Amino acid sequence: MSRSISIFGLGYVGSVTAACLAQLGRKIIGVDPNPLKVDMLQAGKSPILEPGLEDMIAECHRNGSITAITDASEAVLNSEISFISVGTPSQRNGKLDLTHVEKVCRDIGTALRAKKSFHWIVLRSTILPGTTENVVIPILEATSGKRAGYDFGVCFNPEFLREGTAISDFFEPPFTVLKTTHVYNLQSLRELYEWAPGDLFETTPATAEMVKYVCNSFHALKVSFANEIGAICKHLSVDAETVTKIYTSDTRLNISKAYLTPGFAFGGSCLPKDLRALTYRAKELDLKLPLLENIMPSNNEHIERAVEAILRVGKRKVALLGLSFKAGTDDLRESPMVQLAKRLLGEGCELKIWDKNVSLGQLIGSNRQFIQDTIPHIGQLLSDNLDTVIESAEVVVVGTKAVDRQQLAAKLRSVQTIIDIVNVGKPAEVNQMAAYAGMCW
Ligand SMILES: NC(=O)c1ccc[n+]([C@@H]2O[C@H](COP(=O)([O-])OP(=O)(O)OC[C@H]3O[C@@H](n4cnc5c(N)ncnc54)[C@H](O)[C@@H]3O)[C@@H](O)[C@H]2O)c1
């Protein structure tokens, strides 16, 4: 555990990483262009305010495990791994500003020219998918005159610490994600994290970069959701804390993986109706709930993406498999598949529809009423014979999980295109049988 690590960027992430890795037995060289931060670390003081960090850095100073400099070359030549934790702020228009990442890559690349041994560059700054491959590696290769994967390795390893609890978050990450374009010498990176609890994911390029954005977007979404729920509870004189305690106690549907897999739009007799009722009530109370109000528009946009994907094929004869709002039910009320059918008819498509659970003759009550009000002529398009529905189609839209994909593959012809909007998956035979496109996969 004596390998040296240089850490570029001595802000929140860099300083915490430096102290924690030093405590794990690594020799750390901190690098920052700001001499004030370097001087503080050299004097055994923390450049940032974070509970517990001052003491850790003082201890590292005493045992000589952390030094800090402003010279990138010296740091690269005296370490085997360089962590990059420089800032990636927003530009005025929201675009990611990569100025510091680009500069630090030029500094490290230039230093690599004089380096004889293999060197790892581990990016911890938050960067958009594709940045490692399209920005970081090209700059490092151009400035070093060397090749990634041969003379040096590049890995993206997102950081999940939160300010205020950064040290315990560092030592107890929910998981560790390593992404490298080249697997050469990956063992030395695995060793870096062999102490870490949680799963180690070694992913494909861009996935690791995306995971960080998904985590932060999800955190932000949850905070805003909780606050909007709190606000409407307050306006309705309902105790938000009790509501929260009860709904978060459901770990089967609420605080779980449920509803978190990309698929098709939601629908049915409850979700749209209840969202509308709640947001309408908020409007009556002059309460703005932009997050809740925009869920239905977001859902409709997803249906539009399906329409676009189908029209993009450029063929008009379309087979829709599935009509009810989810597999295993004949409930058509507010089914996104019914909305999709309407939109496609409006675009001039010739539709044939199959759903093994839906027989118009058997629909009763509000279910029958909904279809009469929404799309009364659908009966002429609906068939219970899957073969005849697929036979004449140029595009087959899989909109239900109640279809056997191998059976489906056996019925398809090579001229047909499958658009899978519910993620039943690509049948093995489909390569020879037909073209396949998924909505989000
Ligand atoms: N702050 C957090 O809680 C947190 C958590 C996880 C990930 N991140 C991500 O980590 C990255 C760093 O965040 P931060 O909050 O530590 O930033 P920060 O602004 O606190 O620190 C960045 C440091 O980088 C230094 N720097 C700039 N150019 C440099 C260069 N060429 N060489 C060396 N150092 C250079 C700056 O002087 C500064 O000290 C960002 O991409 C951020 O999104 C932050």
Short mmCIF file of C-alpha atoms and ligand atoms in Angstrom, two decimals:
data_model
loop_
_atom_site.label_atom_id
_atom_site.label_comp_id
_atom_site.label_asym_id
_atom_site.label_seq_id
_atom_site.Cartn_x
_atom_site.Cartn_y
_atom_site.Cartn_z
CA MET A 1 0.00 0.00 0.00
CA SER A 2 2.93 2.38 -0.39
CA ARG A 3 2.24 3.58 -3.93
CA SER A 4 2.22 7.32 -4.38
CA ILE A 5 -0.83 9.11 -5.64
CA SER A 6 -0.89 12.67 -6.90
CA ILE A 7 -4.19 14.46 -6.44
CA PHE A 8 -4.88 17.36 -8.80
CA GLY A 9 -7.36 19.86 -7.34
CA LEU A 10 -7.37 20.44 -3.59
CA GLY A 11 -10.99 21.48 -3.20
CA TYR A 12 -13.69 19.51 -1.36
CA VAL A 13 -13.22 16.25 -3.23
CA GLY A 14 -9.43 16.46 -3.57
CA SER A 15 -8.69 17.38 0.05
CA VAL A 16 -10.97 14.68 1.48
CA THR A 17 -9.61 12.08 -0.94
CA ALA A 18 -6.04 13.07 -0.06
CA ALA A 19 -6.59 12.69 3.68
CA CYS A 20 -8.59 9.45 3.41
CA LEU A 21 -6.16 7.75 1.03
CA ALA A 22 -3.24 8.87 3.23
CA GLN A 23 -4.98 7.29 6.21
CA LEU A 24 -5.26 4.08 4.18
CA GLY A 25 -1.47 4.07 3.85
CA ARG A 26 -0.91 5.85 0.54
CA LYS A 27 1.70 8.53 0.04
CA ILE A 28 -0.10 11.59 -1.31
CA ILE A 29 1.13 14.54 -3.34
CA GLY A 30 -1.53 17.25 -3.56
CA VAL A 31 -1.40 19.60 -6.55
CA ASP A 32 -3.23 22.89 -6.94
CA PRO A 33 -2.38 26.13 -8.77
CA ASN A 34 -3.65 28.03 -5.74
CA PRO A 35 -0.54 28.55 -3.54
CA LEU A 36 -2.73 29.30 -0.52
CA LYS A 37 -4.24 25.80 -0.57
CA VAL A 38 -0.83 24.22 -1.13
CA ASP A 39 0.70 26.19 1.74
CA MET A 40 -2.15 25.21 4.07
CA LEU A 41 -1.74 21.52 3.31
CA GLN A 42 2.04 21.83 3.66
CA ALA A 43 1.46 23.36 7.09
CA GLY A 44 -0.84 20.48 8.12
CA LYS A 45 -4.03 22.52 7.78
CA SER A 46 -7.16 21.70 5.81
CA PRO A 47 -7.82 23.93 2.76
CA ILE A 48 -11.58 23.39 3.23
CA LEU A 49 -14.01 23.24 6.12
CA GLU A 50 -15.21 19.68 6.60
CA PRO A 51 -15.92 17.96 9.93
CA GLY A 52 -12.98 15.78 11.01
CA LEU A 53 -10.72 16.78 8.12
CA GLU A 54 -8.51 19.25 10.03
CA ASP A 55 -7.45 16.52 12.50
CA MET A 56 -6.85 13.96 9.77
CA ILE A 57 -4.66 16.35 7.78
CA ALA A 58 -2.72 17.37 10.90
CA GLU A 59 -2.01 13.67 11.55
CA CYS A 60 -0.93 13.13 7.92
CA HIS A 61 1.37 16.15 8.24
CA ARG A 62 2.97 14.66 11.36
CA ASN A 63 3.63 11.30 9.73
CA GLY A 64 4.68 12.83 6.40
CA SER A 65 2.07 11.03 4.27
CA ILE A 66 0.81 14.19 2.52
CA THR A 67 2.82 16.84 0.76
CA ALA A 68 1.50 19.52 -1.59
CA ILE A 69 3.01 21.38 -4.53
CA THR A 70 1.98 23.56 -7.46
CA ASP A 71 4.23 21.81 -9.99
CA ALA A 72 2.31 19.20 -12.03
CA SER A 73 5.46 17.60 -13.54
CA GLU A 74 7.06 16.89 -10.20
CA ALA A 75 3.81 15.34 -8.99
CA VAL A 76 3.40 13.06 -12.02
CA LEU A 77 7.04 11.93 -11.99
CA ASN A 78 6.86 11.05 -8.29
CA SER A 79 3.56 9.17 -8.34
CA GLU A 80 2.08 6.14 -10.09
CA ILE A 81 -1.50 7.34 -10.15
CA SER A 82 -2.88 10.86 -10.68
CA PHE A 83 -6.38 11.64 -9.47
CA ILE A 84 -8.14 14.57 -11.14
CA SER A 85 -10.62 16.36 -8.89
CA VAL A 86 -10.68 19.83 -10.37
CA GLY A 87 -13.91 21.80 -10.55
CA THR A 88 -16.39 21.37 -13.43
CA PRO A 89 -18.70 24.37 -12.95
CA SER A 90 -21.62 25.50 -15.13
CA GLN A 91 -21.24 28.16 -17.78
CA ARG A 92 -23.86 30.96 -17.76
CA ASN A 93 -26.08 28.96 -20.15
CA GLY A 94 -25.81 25.78 -18.05
CA LYS A 95 -23.26 24.06 -20.30
CA LEU A 96 -20.56 22.12 -18.50
CA ASP A 97 -17.33 24.13 -18.26
CA LEU A 98 -14.35 21.85 -18.93
CA THR A 99 -11.69 24.56 -18.77
CA HIS A 100 -10.04 23.16 -15.62
CA VAL A 101 -10.26 19.54 -16.81
CA GLU A 102 -8.66 20.45 -20.14
CA LYS A 103 -5.90 22.46 -18.45
CA VAL A 104 -5.06 19.73 -15.93
CA CYS A 105 -4.96 17.15 -18.76
CA ARG A 106 -2.49 19.35 -20.66
CA ASP A 107 -0.37 19.68 -17.48
CA ILE A 108 -0.39 15.92 -16.83
CA GLY A 109 0.16 15.07 -20.51
CA THR A 110 3.17 17.37 -20.74
CA ALA A 111 4.61 15.80 -17.58
CA LEU A 112 4.08 12.31 -19.01
CA ARG A 113 6.58 13.04 -21.82
CA ALA A 114 9.43 12.60 -19.34
CA LYS A 115 7.89 9.61 -17.55
CA LYS A 116 9.38 6.20 -18.30
CA SER A 117 6.93 3.97 -16.42
CA PHE A 118 3.19 3.34 -16.84
CA HIS A 119 0.98 5.96 -15.23
CA TRP A 120 -2.74 5.88 -14.32
CA ILE A 121 -4.93 8.96 -14.62
CA VAL A 122 -8.12 8.59 -12.60
CA LEU A 123 -10.84 11.19 -13.18
CA ARG A 124 -13.01 11.97 -10.19
CA SER A 125 -14.47 15.25 -11.43
CA THR A 126 -18.05 15.01 -12.66
CA ILE A 127 -18.03 15.02 -16.47
CA LEU A 128 -20.69 14.23 -19.08
CA PRO A 129 -20.75 10.87 -20.89
CA GLY A 130 -18.17 10.79 -23.66
CA THR A 131 -15.81 13.36 -22.06
CA THR A 132 -13.16 10.84 -21.02
CA GLU A 133 -12.91 9.44 -24.54
CA ASN A 134 -13.51 12.58 -26.58
CA VAL A 135 -11.74 15.24 -24.52
CA VAL A 136 -9.50 13.77 -21.81
CA ILE A 137 -7.72 11.00 -23.75
CA PRO A 138 -7.12 13.07 -26.93
CA ILE A 139 -5.55 15.91 -24.87
CA LEU A 140 -3.40 13.50 -22.86
CA GLU A 141 -2.23 11.72 -26.03
CA ALA A 142 -1.53 14.97 -27.91
CA THR A 143 0.43 16.60 -25.10
CA SER A 144 2.34 13.49 -23.98
CA GLY A 145 3.07 12.05 -27.44
CA LYS A 146 2.11 8.67 -25.90
CA ARG A 147 -0.78 6.24 -26.29
CA ALA A 148 -3.59 5.59 -23.83
CA GLY A 149 -3.78 1.93 -22.91
CA TYR A 150 -0.07 1.38 -23.62
CA ASP A 151 1.99 4.10 -21.93
CA PHE A 152 -0.69 5.35 -19.58
CA GLY A 153 -4.17 4.32 -18.52
CA VAL A 154 -7.26 6.48 -18.07
CA CYS A 155 -10.08 5.61 -15.74
CA PHE A 156 -13.27 7.40 -14.75
CA ASN A 157 -14.14 6.80 -11.10
CA PRO A 158 -16.99 9.05 -9.92
CA GLU A 159 -17.01 10.38 -6.36
CA PHE A 160 -20.23 10.20 -4.32
CA LEU A 161 -19.22 12.02 -1.14
CA ARG A 162 -21.46 14.70 0.36
CA GLU A 163 -20.05 17.79 2.00
CA GLY A 164 -20.59 17.66 5.77
CA THR A 165 -20.33 13.85 5.87
CA ALA A 166 -17.56 13.57 3.30
CA ILE A 167 -15.16 11.40 5.33
CA SER A 168 -17.67 8.71 6.28
CA ASP A 169 -19.11 8.85 2.73
CA PHE A 170 -15.61 8.29 1.34
CA PHE A 171 -15.04 5.23 3.52
CA GLU A 172 -18.54 3.83 2.99
CA PRO A 173 -19.44 4.43 -0.66
CA PRO A 174 -22.73 2.85 -1.81
CA PHE A 175 -20.71 1.32 -4.64
CA THR A 176 -17.52 1.92 -6.56
CA VAL A 177 -17.59 2.46 -10.31
CA LEU A 178 -14.49 2.14 -12.43
CA LYS A 179 -14.58 2.80 -16.11
CA THR A 180 -11.58 2.47 -18.30
CA THR A 181 -11.25 2.33 -22.04
CA HIS A 182 -8.32 -0.07 -21.71
CA VAL A 183 -8.17 -2.94 -19.24
CA TYR A 184 -4.37 -3.00 -19.10
CA ASN A 185 -3.07 -3.01 -15.54
CA LEU A 186 -6.54 -2.49 -14.03
CA GLN A 187 -5.49 -4.59 -11.04
CA SER A 188 -3.64 -1.67 -9.48
CA LEU A 189 -6.87 0.33 -9.52
CA ARG A 190 -8.89 -2.53 -8.05
CA GLU A 191 -6.35 -2.64 -5.23
CA LEU A 192 -7.02 1.02 -4.54
CA TYR A 193 -10.55 0.14 -3.50
CA GLU A 194 -10.22 -3.34 -2.07
CA TRP A 195 -11.13 -1.92 1.36
CA ALA A 196 -14.37 -0.36 0.09
CA PRO A 197 -17.73 -1.88 1.05
CA GLY A 198 -20.43 -2.08 -1.61
CA ASP A 199 -20.21 -3.54 -5.11
CA LEU A 200 -17.44 -2.76 -7.53
CA PHE A 201 -18.79 -2.09 -11.03
CA GLU A 202 -16.40 -2.14 -13.94
CA THR A 203 -18.48 -0.74 -16.72
CA THR A 204 -18.43 0.19 -20.36
CA PRO A 205 -17.27 3.63 -21.48
CA ALA A 206 -19.69 6.48 -20.69
CA THR A 207 -21.76 4.41 -18.22
CA ALA A 208 -19.69 5.48 -15.21
CA GLU A 209 -19.87 9.12 -16.26
CA MET A 210 -23.67 8.83 -16.63
CA VAL A 211 -24.17 7.06 -13.28
CA LYS A 212 -22.92 10.15 -11.44
CA TYR A 213 -25.40 12.43 -13.25
CA VAL A 214 -28.24 9.98 -12.67
CA CYS A 215 -27.47 9.80 -8.94
CA ASN A 216 -27.39 13.58 -8.56
CA SER A 217 -30.49 14.12 -10.73
CA PHE A 218 -32.34 11.52 -8.66
CA HIS A 219 -31.27 13.16 -5.39
CA ALA A 220 -32.42 16.55 -6.68
CA LEU A 221 -35.70 15.06 -7.91
CA LYS A 222 -36.37 13.47 -4.52
CA VAL A 223 -35.66 16.69 -2.61
CA SER A 224 -38.01 18.68 -4.89
CA PHE A 225 -40.69 15.96 -4.74
CA ALA A 226 -40.52 15.88 -0.94
CA ASN A 227 -40.74 19.67 -0.79
CA GLU A 228 -43.72 19.86 -3.14
CA ILE A 229 -45.50 17.16 -1.14
CA GLY A 230 -44.64 19.08 2.04
CA ALA A 231 -46.00 22.30 0.53
CA ILE A 232 -49.35 20.83 -0.51
CA CYS A 233 -49.67 19.01 2.80
CA LYS A 234 -49.18 22.32 4.61
CA HIS A 235 -51.80 24.03 2.41
CA LEU A 236 -54.24 21.21 3.07
CA SER A 237 -53.50 21.21 6.82
CA VAL A 238 -52.17 17.68 6.60
CA ASP A 239 -49.14 16.68 8.68
CA ALA A 240 -46.36 16.20 6.08
CA GLU A 241 -44.09 14.38 8.50
CA THR A 242 -46.67 11.67 9.19
CA VAL A 243 -47.47 11.36 5.49
CA THR A 244 -43.76 10.98 4.75
CA LYS A 245 -43.26 8.46 7.52
CA ILE A 246 -46.09 6.32 6.17
CA TYR A 247 -45.33 6.45 2.44
CA THR A 248 -41.59 5.91 2.90
CA SER A 249 -42.29 2.82 5.04
CA ASP A 250 -43.34 1.03 1.83
CA THR A 251 -40.11 -0.51 0.58
CA ARG A 252 -41.93 -2.69 -1.98
CA LEU A 253 -43.33 0.00 -4.28
CA ASN A 254 -42.28 3.40 -2.91
CA ILE A 255 -38.66 3.25 -1.73
CA SER A 256 -37.53 0.48 -4.04
CA LYS A 257 -36.49 -0.36 -7.58
CA ALA A 258 -40.16 -0.41 -8.59
CA TYR A 259 -41.04 2.06 -11.36
CA LEU A 260 -37.39 2.90 -11.91
CA THR A 261 -36.73 0.91 -15.08
CA PRO A 262 -37.02 2.73 -18.40
CA GLY A 263 -40.03 1.44 -20.34
CA PHE A 264 -43.19 2.92 -21.86
CA ALA A 265 -45.39 5.72 -20.52
CA PHE A 266 -47.65 5.19 -17.52
CA GLY A 267 -51.42 5.21 -17.76
CA GLY A 268 -54.42 3.42 -16.33
CA SER A 269 -57.34 4.48 -14.24
CA CYS A 270 -55.38 5.89 -11.29
CA LEU A 271 -52.02 7.58 -11.88
CA PRO A 272 -53.10 10.24 -14.46
CA LYS A 273 -56.41 10.92 -12.69
CA ASP A 274 -54.86 11.29 -9.26
CA LEU A 275 -52.01 13.49 -10.47
CA ARG A 276 -54.53 15.77 -12.18
CA ALA A 277 -56.72 15.95 -9.08
CA LEU A 278 -53.81 16.84 -6.82
CA THR A 279 -52.31 19.47 -9.13
CA TYR A 280 -55.75 20.98 -9.81
CA ARG A 281 -56.33 21.27 -6.08
CA ALA A 282 -52.94 22.98 -5.75
CA LYS A 283 -53.96 25.49 -8.43
CA GLU A 284 -57.14 26.24 -6.49
CA LEU A 285 -54.91 26.99 -3.53
CA ASP A 286 -52.68 29.25 -5.68
CA LEU A 287 -49.84 26.83 -5.02
CA LYS A 288 -47.31 26.20 -7.78
CA LEU A 289 -46.02 22.62 -7.96
CA PRO A 290 -43.93 22.61 -11.15
CA LEU A 291 -42.52 19.14 -10.60
CA LEU A 292 -45.88 17.41 -10.08
CA GLU A 293 -47.53 19.57 -12.78
CA ASN A 294 -44.94 18.49 -15.34
CA ILE A 295 -45.24 14.75 -14.81
CA MET A 296 -48.13 14.40 -17.29
CA PRO A 297 -46.34 16.51 -19.96
CA SER A 298 -43.24 14.36 -19.43
CA ASN A 299 -45.34 11.22 -19.86
CA ASN A 300 -46.92 12.57 -23.05
CA GLU A 301 -43.46 13.40 -24.39
CA HIS A 302 -42.51 9.76 -23.95
CA ILE A 303 -45.50 8.72 -26.07
CA GLU A 304 -44.38 11.27 -28.68
CA ARG A 305 -40.92 9.66 -28.70
CA ALA A 306 -42.61 6.36 -29.57
CA VAL A 307 -44.60 8.04 -32.36
CA GLU A 308 -41.36 9.53 -33.73
CA ALA A 309 -39.54 6.20 -33.54
CA ILE A 310 -42.34 4.49 -35.50
CA LEU A 311 -42.69 7.23 -38.13
CA ARG A 312 -38.91 7.37 -38.56
CA VAL A 313 -39.04 3.89 -40.11
CA GLY A 314 -40.85 5.54 -43.01
CA LYS A 315 -43.48 2.79 -43.42
CA ARG A 316 -47.21 3.18 -42.84
CA LYS A 317 -48.51 -0.35 -42.14
CA VAL A 318 -48.16 -0.76 -38.39
CA ALA A 319 -49.02 -3.67 -36.10
CA LEU A 320 -49.57 -2.64 -32.48
CA LEU A 321 -49.12 -5.48 -30.01
CA GLY A 322 -50.78 -4.48 -26.76
CA LEU A 323 -53.58 -2.00 -26.12
CA SER A 324 -54.37 -2.10 -22.41
CA PHE A 325 -52.34 0.07 -20.02
CA LYS A 326 -50.30 -2.90 -18.82
CA ALA A 327 -49.96 -6.62 -19.46
CA GLY A 328 -52.44 -8.93 -17.74
CA THR A 329 -55.39 -6.52 -17.74
CA ASP A 330 -58.05 -5.44 -20.22
CA ASP A 331 -58.23 -1.94 -18.71
CA LEU A 332 -58.01 0.58 -21.53
CA ARG A 333 -58.71 3.65 -19.45
CA GLU A 334 -55.99 6.24 -20.13
CA SER A 335 -53.84 3.54 -21.67
CA PRO A 336 -50.81 5.16 -23.36
CA MET A 337 -51.20 2.50 -26.06
CA VAL A 338 -54.64 3.88 -26.93
CA GLN A 339 -53.11 7.36 -27.13
CA LEU A 340 -50.32 5.96 -29.31
CA ALA A 341 -52.91 4.32 -31.62
CA LYS A 342 -54.76 7.63 -31.93
CA ARG A 343 -51.59 9.54 -32.76
CA LEU A 344 -50.52 7.00 -35.38
CA LEU A 345 -53.94 7.06 -37.03
CA GLY A 346 -53.70 10.86 -37.07
CA GLU A 347 -50.34 10.54 -38.84
CA GLY A 348 -51.94 8.43 -41.55
CA CYS A 349 -50.71 5.01 -40.44
CA GLU A 350 -52.71 1.87 -41.27
CA LEU A 351 -53.10 0.12 -37.93
CA LYS A 352 -53.84 -3.41 -36.86
CA ILE A 353 -53.96 -4.08 -33.15
CA TRP A 354 -53.62 -7.25 -31.11
CA ASP A 355 -54.00 -7.63 -27.36
CA LYS A 356 -54.69 -11.06 -25.94
CA ASN A 357 -56.60 -9.61 -22.99
CA VAL A 358 -58.77 -7.12 -24.83
CA SER A 359 -62.00 -8.08 -26.50
CA LEU A 360 -64.21 -5.06 -27.14
CA GLY A 361 -67.36 -7.13 -26.82
CA GLN A 362 -66.46 -7.94 -23.24
CA LEU A 363 -65.62 -4.40 -22.12
CA ILE A 364 -68.09 -2.98 -19.65
CA GLY A 365 -68.64 0.11 -17.51
CA SER A 366 -66.16 2.99 -17.51
CA ASN A 367 -63.67 0.94 -19.49
CA ARG A 368 -66.15 0.62 -22.41
CA GLN A 369 -67.17 4.26 -22.03
CA PHE A 370 -63.54 5.42 -22.23
CA ILE A 371 -62.92 3.63 -25.51
CA GLN A 372 -66.24 4.87 -26.98
CA ASP A 373 -65.33 8.44 -26.07
CA THR A 374 -61.69 8.25 -27.12
CA ILE A 375 -61.43 6.05 -30.18
CA PRO A 376 -64.84 4.49 -31.01
CA HIS A 377 -63.77 2.90 -34.32
CA ILE A 378 -60.96 0.89 -32.68
CA GLY A 379 -63.03 -2.29 -32.97
CA GLN A 380 -62.37 -2.43 -36.73
CA LEU A 381 -58.63 -2.41 -36.06
CA LEU A 382 -58.54 -4.97 -33.25
CA SER A 383 -57.95 -8.65 -33.98
CA ASP A 384 -57.38 -11.64 -31.72
CA ASN A 385 -55.25 -13.30 -34.37
CA LEU A 386 -51.59 -12.38 -33.84
CA ASP A 387 -50.54 -13.97 -37.15
CA THR A 388 -52.84 -11.84 -39.30
CA VAL A 389 -51.95 -8.68 -37.39
CA ILE A 390 -48.23 -9.21 -37.92
CA GLU A 391 -48.45 -10.65 -41.44
CA SER A 392 -49.39 -7.49 -43.31
CA ALA A 393 -47.35 -5.07 -41.15
CA GLU A 394 -44.18 -3.28 -42.15
CA VAL A 395 -43.54 -2.08 -38.60
CA VAL A 396 -44.34 -4.22 -35.54
CA VAL A 397 -44.64 -2.21 -32.31
CA VAL A 398 -44.24 -4.36 -29.20
CA GLY A 399 -46.24 -2.54 -26.54
CA THR A 400 -46.97 -5.37 -24.11
CA LYS A 401 -44.87 -7.80 -22.13
CA ALA A 402 -47.62 -10.40 -22.70
CA VAL A 403 -45.94 -11.60 -25.86
CA ASP A 404 -43.50 -14.46 -26.21
CA ARG A 405 -40.49 -12.94 -27.94
CA GLN A 406 -39.25 -16.20 -29.46
CA GLN A 407 -42.73 -16.93 -30.84
CA LEU A 408 -42.80 -13.40 -32.13
CA ALA A 409 -39.42 -13.78 -33.80
CA ALA A 410 -40.69 -16.90 -35.57
CA LYS A 411 -43.54 -14.89 -37.11
CA LEU A 412 -41.42 -11.97 -38.33
CA ARG A 413 -40.03 -11.43 -41.80
CA SER A 414 -36.71 -9.80 -42.65
CA VAL A 415 -38.42 -6.80 -44.27
CA GLN A 416 -40.21 -5.91 -41.05
CA THR A 417 -38.95 -3.59 -38.31
CA ILE A 418 -39.68 -4.19 -34.63
CA ILE A 419 -40.02 -1.15 -32.40
CA ASP A 420 -39.88 -2.38 -28.82
CA ILE A 421 -41.43 0.22 -26.53
CA VAL A 422 -41.74 -1.89 -23.36
CA ASN A 423 -38.35 -3.61 -23.36
CA VAL A 424 -39.34 -7.22 -23.98
CA GLY A 425 -35.83 -7.45 -25.41
CA LYS A 426 -34.38 -8.40 -28.72
CA PRO A 427 -35.22 -11.99 -29.70
CA ALA A 428 -32.08 -13.97 -30.54
CA GLU A 429 -33.32 -14.75 -34.07
CA VAL A 430 -34.14 -11.19 -34.87
CA ASN A 431 -30.76 -10.47 -36.44
CA GLN A 432 -31.75 -12.58 -39.40
CA MET A 433 -35.48 -11.95 -39.14
CA ALA A 434 -36.02 -8.19 -38.89
CA ALA A 435 -34.55 -4.90 -37.76
CA TYR A 436 -34.99 -4.12 -34.06
CA ALA A 437 -35.06 -0.76 -32.29
CA GLY A 438 -35.74 -0.12 -28.62
CA MET A 439 -37.12 3.09 -27.11
CA CYS A 440 -34.45 3.58 -24.41
CA TRP A 441 -32.29 0.50 -24.86
N1 LIG B 1 -18.20 18.99 -3.69
C1 LIG B 1 -18.80 17.82 -3.67
O1 LIG B 1 -19.53 17.46 -2.75
C2 LIG B 1 -18.60 16.86 -4.80
C3 LIG B 1 -18.97 15.51 -4.66
C4 LIG B 1 -18.74 14.62 -5.69
C5 LIG B 1 -18.18 15.07 -6.90
N2 LIG B 1 -17.86 16.39 -7.02
C6 LIG B 1 -17.23 16.82 -8.28
O2 LIG B 1 -15.82 16.83 -8.07
C7 LIG B 1 -15.21 17.91 -8.78
C8 LIG B 1 -14.49 18.82 -7.81
O3 LIG B 1 -15.44 19.39 -6.93
P1 LIG B 1 -14.98 20.27 -5.69
O4 LIG B 1 -16.24 20.67 -4.98
O5 LIG B 1 -13.91 19.56 -4.94
O6 LIG B 1 -14.35 21.55 -6.45
P2 LIG B 1 -13.59 22.79 -5.80
O7 LIG B 1 -13.94 23.97 -6.64
O8 LIG B 1 -13.80 22.85 -4.33
O9 LIG B 1 -12.05 22.44 -6.02
C9 LIG B 1 -11.45 22.38 -7.27
C10 LIG B 1 -9.94 22.64 -7.08
O10 LIG B 1 -9.31 22.40 -8.33
C11 LIG B 1 -8.23 23.30 -8.42
N3 LIG B 1 -7.72 23.39 -9.78
C12 LIG B 1 -8.20 24.10 -10.83
N4 LIG B 1 -7.40 23.91 -11.91
C13 LIG B 1 -6.42 23.05 -11.54
C14 LIG B 1 -5.30 22.48 -12.20
N5 LIG B 1 -5.01 22.75 -13.47
N6 LIG B 1 -4.49 21.65 -11.50
C15 LIG B 1 -4.75 21.35 -10.22
N7 LIG B 1 -5.79 21.86 -9.54
C16 LIG B 1 -6.62 22.71 -10.19
C17 LIG B 1 -8.84 24.60 -7.88
O11 LIG B 1 -7.84 25.56 -7.53
C18 LIG B 1 -9.63 24.07 -6.69
O12 LIG B 1 -8.83 24.09 -5.52
C19 LIG B 1 -16.34 18.59 -9.55
O13 LIG B 1 -16.42 18.03 -10.83
C20 LIG B 1 -17.58 18.22 -8.75
O14 LIG B 1 -18.74 18.23 -9.55
C21 LIG B 1 -18.04 17.29 -6.00
#
